[in-house]
JSON list of C-alpha atoms and ligand atoms in Angstrom, two decimals:
[
{"chain": "N", "resi": 1, "resn": "UNK", "atom": "CA", "xyz": [-18.22, 5.30, -3.12]},
{"chain": "N", "resi": 2, "resn": "UNK", "atom": "CA", "xyz": [-20.59, 3.56, -5.49]},
{"chain": "N", "resi": 3, "resn": "UNK", "atom": "CA", "xyz": [-18.29, 0.57, -6.00]},
{"chain": "N", "resi": 4, "resn": "UNK", "atom": "CA", "xyz": [-16.40, 0.65, -2.68]},
{"chain": "N", "resi": 5, "resn": "UNK", "atom": "CA", "xyz": [-13.24, 2.21, -4.02]},
{"chain": "N", "resi": 6, "resn": "UNK", "atom": "CA", "xyz": [-13.54, 5.73, -2.60]},
{"chain": "N", "resi": 7, "resn": "UNK", "atom": "CA", "xyz": [-10.25, 7.12, -1.38]},
{"chain": "N", "resi": 8, "resn": "UNK", "atom": "CA", "xyz": [-8.11, 4.79, -3.45]},
{"chain": "N", "resi": 9, "resn": "UNK", "atom": "CA", "xyz": [-5.44, 7.07, -4.87]},
{"chain": "N", "resi": 10, "resn": "UNK", "atom": "CA", "xyz": [-2.52, 4.65, -5.11]},
{"chain": "N", "resi": 11, "resn": "UNK", "atom": "CA", "xyz": [-3.34, 3.76, -8.69]},
{"chain": "N", "resi": 12, "resn": "UNK", "atom": "CA", "xyz": [-3.65, 7.33, -9.88]},
{"chain": "N", "resi": 13, "resn": "UNK", "atom": "CA", "xyz": [-1.22, 8.29, -12.61]},
{"chain": "N", "resi": 14, "resn": "UNK", "atom": "CA", "xyz": [1.84, 10.10, -11.27]},
{"chain": "N", "resi": 15, "resn": "UNK", "atom": "CA", "xyz": [4.54, 12.19, -12.91]},
{"chain": "N", "resi": 16, "resn": "UNK", "atom": "CA", "xyz": [7.18, 9.57, -11.99]},
{"chain": "N", "resi": 17, "resn": "UNK", "atom": "CA", "xyz": [8.29, 6.55, -14.02]},
{"chain": "N", "resi": 18, "resn": "UNK", "atom": "CA", "xyz": [7.16, 3.05, -13.17]},
{"chain": "N", "resi": 19, "resn": "UNK", "atom": "CA", "xyz": [9.78, 0.47, -12.16]},
{"chain": "N", "resi": 20, "resn": "UNK", "atom": "CA", "xyz": [7.45, -2.43, -11.41]},
{"chain": "N", "resi": 21, "resn": "UNK", "atom": "CA", "xyz": [4.34, -3.78, -13.09]},
{"chain": "N", "resi": 22, "resn": "UNK", "atom": "CA", "xyz": [1.06, -3.04, -11.36]},
{"chain": "N", "resi": 23, "resn": "UNK", "atom": "CA", "xyz": [-2.11, -5.07, -11.79]},
{"chain": "N", "resi": 24, "resn": "UNK", "atom": "CA", "xyz": [-4.18, -1.90, -12.34]},
{"chain": "N", "resi": 25, "resn": "UNK", "atom": "CA", "xyz": [-2.82, -1.23, -15.82]},
{"chain": "N", "resi": 26, "resn": "UNK", "atom": "CA", "xyz": [-2.53, 2.54, -15.32]},
{"chain": "N", "resi": 27, "resn": "UNK", "atom": "CA", "xyz": [0.82, 3.65, -16.74]},
{"chain": "N", "resi": 28, "resn": "UNK", "atom": "CA", "xyz": [3.09, 5.08, -14.02]},
{"chain": "N", "resi": 29, "resn": "UNK", "atom": "CA", "xyz": [0.52, 4.64, -11.27]},
{"chain": "N", "resi": 30, "resn": "UNK", "atom": "CA", "xyz": [1.61, 5.88, -7.87]},
{"chain": "N", "resi": 31, "resn": "UNK", "atom": "CA", "xyz": [2.07, 2.39, -6.46]},
{"chain": "N", "resi": 32, "resn": "UNK", "atom": "CA", "xyz": [4.34, 1.28, -9.31]},
{"chain": "N", "resi": 33, "resn": "UNK", "atom": "CA", "xyz": [6.40, 4.46, -9.01]},
{"chain": "N", "resi": 34, "resn": "UNK", "atom": "CA", "xyz": [6.51, 5.35, -5.32]},
{"chain": "N", "resi": 35, "resn": "UNK", "atom": "CA", "xyz": [5.24, 2.34, -3.35]},
{"chain": "N", "resi": 36, "resn": "UNK", "atom": "CA", "xyz": [7.51, 0.36, -1.06]},
{"chain": "N", "resi": 37, "resn": "UNK", "atom": "CA", "xyz": [7.95, -2.43, -3.63]},
{"chain": "N", "resi": 38, "resn": "UNK", "atom": "CA", "xyz": [8.90, 0.12, -6.29]},
{"chain": "N", "resi": 39, "resn": "UNK", "atom": "CA", "xyz": [11.58, 1.66, -4.07]},
{"chain": "N", "resi": 40, "resn": "UNK", "atom": "CA", "xyz": [12.89, -1.79, -3.17]},
{"chain": "N", "resi": 41, "resn": "UNK", "atom": "CA", "xyz": [13.06, -2.65, -6.90]},
{"chain": "N", "resi": 42, "resn": "UNK", "atom": "CA", "xyz": [15.04, 0.51, -7.60]},
{"chain": "N", "resi": 43, "resn": "UNK", "atom": "CA", "xyz": [17.54, -0.30, -4.88]},
{"chain": "N", "resi": 44, "resn": "UNK", "atom": "CA", "xyz": [17.83, -3.90, -6.09]},
{"chain": "N", "resi": 45, "resn": "UNK", "atom": "CA", "xyz": [18.56, -2.62, -9.61]},
{"chain": "N", "resi": 46, "resn": "UNK", "atom": "CA", "xyz": [21.35, -0.54, -8.10]},
{"chain": "N", "resi": 47, "resn": "UNK", "atom": "CA", "xyz": [22.86, -3.59, -6.42]},
{"chain": "N", "resi": 48, "resn": "UNK", "atom": "CA", "xyz": [21.36, -3.42, -2.94]},
{"chain": "N", "resi": 49, "resn": "UNK", "atom": "CA", "xyz": [20.75, -6.84, -1.41]},
{"chain": "N", "resi": 50, "resn": "UNK", "atom": "CA", "xyz": [17.34, -6.21, 0.13]},
{"chain": "N", "resi": 51, "resn": "UNK", "atom": "CA", "xyz": [14.21, -8.30, 0.12]},
{"chain": "N", "resi": 52, "resn": "UNK", "atom": "CA", "xyz": [11.35, -6.01, 1.04]},
{"chain": "N", "resi": 53, "resn": "UNK", "atom": "CA", "xyz": [9.97, -3.00, 2.82]},
{"chain": "N", "resi": 54, "resn": "UNK", "atom": "CA", "xyz": [11.31, -4.09, 6.22]},
{"chain": "N", "resi": 55, "resn": "UNK", "atom": "CA", "xyz": [14.84, -3.93, 4.79]},
{"chain": "N", "resi": 56, "resn": "UNK", "atom": "CA", "xyz": [14.01, -0.58, 3.22]},
{"chain": "N", "resi": 57, "resn": "UNK", "atom": "CA", "xyz": [12.96, 0.85, 6.59]},
{"chain": "N", "resi": 58, "resn": "UNK", "atom": "CA", "xyz": [16.13, -0.56, 8.17]},
{"chain": "N", "resi": 59, "resn": "UNK", "atom": "CA", "xyz": [18.33, 1.08, 5.53]},
{"chain": "N", "resi": 60, "resn": "UNK", "atom": "CA", "xyz": [16.56, 4.40, 6.05]},
{"chain": "N", "resi": 61, "resn": "UNK", "atom": "CA", "xyz": [16.91, 4.10, 9.83]},
{"chain": "N", "resi": 62, "resn": "UNK", "atom": "CA", "xyz": [20.62, 3.41, 9.38]},
{"chain": "N", "resi": 63, "resn": "UNK", "atom": "CA", "xyz": [20.91, 6.64, 7.38]},
{"chain": "N", "resi": 64, "resn": "UNK", "atom": "CA", "xyz": [21.69, 5.18, 3.95]},
{"chain": "N", "resi": 65, "resn": "UNK", "atom": "CA", "xyz": [21.83, 8.26, 1.73]},
{"chain": "N", "resi": 66, "resn": "UNK", "atom": "CA", "xyz": [20.61, 6.61, -1.49]},
{"chain": "N", "resi": 67, "resn": "UNK", "atom": "CA", "xyz": [17.66, 4.99, 0.27]},
{"chain": "N", "resi": 68, "resn": "UNK", "atom": "CA", "xyz": [16.68, 8.26, 1.89]},
{"chain": "N", "resi": 69, "resn": "UNK", "atom": "CA", "xyz": [16.97, 10.08, -1.45]},
{"chain": "N", "resi": 70, "resn": "UNK", "atom": "CA", "xyz": [14.63, 7.56, -3.11]},
{"chain": "N", "resi": 71, "resn": "UNK", "atom": "CA", "xyz": [12.20, 7.79, -0.20]},
{"chain": "N", "resi": 72, "resn": "UNK", "atom": "CA", "xyz": [12.16, 11.58, -0.47]},
{"chain": "N", "resi": 73, "resn": "UNK", "atom": "CA", "xyz": [11.54, 11.36, -4.19]},
{"chain": "N", "resi": 74, "resn": "UNK", "atom": "CA", "xyz": [8.71, 8.87, -3.65]},
{"chain": "N", "resi": 75, "resn": "UNK", "atom": "CA", "xyz": [7.22, 11.00, -0.88]},
{"chain": "N", "resi": 76, "resn": "UNK", "atom": "CA", "xyz": [7.21, 14.00, -3.19]},
{"chain": "N", "resi": 77, "resn": "UNK", "atom": "CA", "xyz": [5.33, 12.04, -5.85]},
{"chain": "N", "resi": 78, "resn": "UNK", "atom": "CA", "xyz": [2.80, 10.79, -3.32]},
{"chain": "N", "resi": 79, "resn": "UNK", "atom": "CA", "xyz": [2.37, 14.31, -1.99]},
{"chain": "N", "resi": 80, "resn": "UNK", "atom": "CA", "xyz": [1.78, 15.55, -5.52]},
{"chain": "N", "resi": 81, "resn": "UNK", "atom": "CA", "xyz": [-1.16, 13.20, -6.02]},
{"chain": "N", "resi": 82, "resn": "UNK", "atom": "CA", "xyz": [-2.37, 13.69, -2.45]},
{"chain": "N", "resi": 83, "resn": "UNK", "atom": "CA", "xyz": [-2.44, 17.45, -2.92]},
{"chain": "N", "resi": 84, "resn": "UNK", "atom": "CA", "xyz": [-5.25, 17.07, -5.47]},
{"chain": "N", "resi": 85, "resn": "UNK", "atom": "CA", "xyz": [-7.27, 15.18, -2.88]},
{"chain": "N", "resi": 86, "resn": "UNK", "atom": "CA", "xyz": [-6.49, 17.67, -0.12]},
{"chain": "N", "resi": 87, "resn": "UNK", "atom": "CA", "xyz": [-7.38, 20.64, -2.29]},
{"chain": "N", "resi": 88, "resn": "UNK", "atom": "CA", "xyz": [-10.65, 18.98, -3.32]},
{"chain": "N", "resi": 89, "resn": "UNK", "atom": "CA", "xyz": [-11.79, 17.67, 0.06]},
{"chain": "N", "resi": 90, "resn": "UNK", "atom": "CA", "xyz": [-10.09, 20.07, 2.48]},
{"chain": "N", "resi": 91, "resn": "UNK", "atom": "CA", "xyz": [-9.83, 17.36, 5.18]},
{"chain": "N", "resi": 92, "resn": "UNK", "atom": "CA", "xyz": [-9.19, 18.00, 8.86]},
{"chain": "N", "resi": 93, "resn": "UNK", "atom": "CA", "xyz": [-6.65, 15.20, 8.97]},
{"chain": "N", "resi": 94, "resn": "UNK", "atom": "CA", "xyz": [-4.65, 12.95, 6.67]},
{"chain": "N", "resi": 95, "resn": "UNK", "atom": "CA", "xyz": [-3.28, 9.75, 8.18]},
{"chain": "N", "resi": 96, "resn": "UNK", "atom": "CA", "xyz": [-0.65, 7.34, 6.88]},
{"chain": "N", "resi": 97, "resn": "UNK", "atom": "CA", "xyz": [-0.34, 3.67, 7.60]},
{"chain": "N", "resi": 98, "resn": "UNK", "atom": "CA", "xyz": [2.07, 0.92, 6.72]},
{"chain": "N", "resi": 99, "resn": "UNK", "atom": "CA", "xyz": [5.74, 0.39, 7.40]},
{"chain": "N", "resi": 100, "resn": "UNK", "atom": "CA", "xyz": [6.91, 3.51, 5.60]},
{"chain": "N", "resi": 101, "resn": "UNK", "atom": "CA", "xyz": [4.71, 5.76, 7.71]},
{"chain": "N", "resi": 102, "resn": "UNK", "atom": "CA", "xyz": [7.39, 5.82, 10.41]},
{"chain": "N", "resi": 103, "resn": "UNK", "atom": "CA", "xyz": [10.19, 6.88, 8.07]},
{"chain": "N", "resi": 104, "resn": "UNK", "atom": "CA", "xyz": [10.45, 10.60, 8.71]},
{"chain": "N", "resi": 105, "resn": "UNK", "atom": "CA", "xyz": [12.21, 11.68, 5.48]},
{"chain": "N", "resi": 106, "resn": "UNK", "atom": "CA", "xyz": [9.43, 9.94, 3.52]},
{"chain": "N", "resi": 107, "resn": "UNK", "atom": "CA", "xyz": [6.62, 11.51, 5.54]},
{"chain": "N", "resi": 108, "resn": "UNK", "atom": "CA", "xyz": [8.32, 14.91, 5.48]},
{"chain": "N", "resi": 109, "resn": "UNK", "atom": "CA", "xyz": [8.52, 14.78, 1.68]},
{"chain": "N", "resi": 110, "resn": "UNK", "atom": "CA", "xyz": [4.81, 13.98, 1.45]},
{"chain": "N", "resi": 111, "resn": "UNK", "atom": "CA", "xyz": [3.98, 16.83, 3.82]},
{"chain": "N", "resi": 112, "resn": "UNK", "atom": "CA", "xyz": [6.29, 19.19, 1.97]},
{"chain": "N", "resi": 113, "resn": "UNK", "atom": "CA", "xyz": [4.66, 18.48, -1.37]},
{"chain": "N", "resi": 114, "resn": "UNK", "atom": "CA", "xyz": [1.17, 18.88, 0.07]},
{"chain": "N", "resi": 115, "resn": "UNK", "atom": "CA", "xyz": [2.02, 22.19, 1.71]},
{"chain": "N", "resi": 116, "resn": "UNK", "atom": "CA", "xyz": [3.73, 23.40, -1.45]},
{"chain": "N", "resi": 117, "resn": "UNK", "atom": "CA", "xyz": [0.98, 22.38, -3.85]},
{"chain": "N", "resi": 118, "resn": "UNK", "atom": "CA", "xyz": [-2.17, 23.09, -1.85]},
{"chain": "N", "resi": 119, "resn": "UNK", "atom": "CA", "xyz": [-3.90, 26.37, -1.34]},
{"chain": "N", "resi": 120, "resn": "UNK", "atom": "CA", "xyz": [-2.77, 27.96, 1.96]},
{"chain": "N", "resi": 121, "resn": "UNK", "atom": "CA", "xyz": [-6.37, 28.18, 3.15]},
{"chain": "N", "resi": 122, "resn": "UNK", "atom": "CA", "xyz": [-6.57, 24.38, 2.83]},
{"chain": "N", "resi": 123, "resn": "UNK", "atom": "CA", "xyz": [-3.41, 23.63, 4.84]},
{"chain": "N", "resi": 124, "resn": "UNK", "atom": "CA", "xyz": [-3.41, 26.46, 7.39]},
{"chain": "N", "resi": 125, "resn": "UNK", "atom": "CA", "xyz": [-5.05, 24.38, 10.09]},
{"chain": "C", "resi": 1, "resn": "LIG", "atom": "ZN1", "xyz": [-1.49, 0.55, -10.09]}
]
């Protein structure tokens, strides 16, 4: 893009509620609602003794129901924002990176939201 920020969707406003402050200043941006740090903050507020995303992945891998529920919720919110991008660009492929990209309930929720909210012609292939 013109200023090198093309593809940056993590600071787009989401329909969720922010639990951490984000430098971008956008109320309820995706990162402050559904990013790894936001999910960790939610679990910490609920009394979980975790320090970061690595602990979050470990809890999910161990099958912690509350962690998985929050990851599914976050994945749905990410998928909601991502569906706008997918509908607009109709990409051949969407890839995920980072520690949470291996957490299947999280990825499945993203995929589910995209398939639910995109035109079938966009997601058929
Ligand atoms: Zn932000």
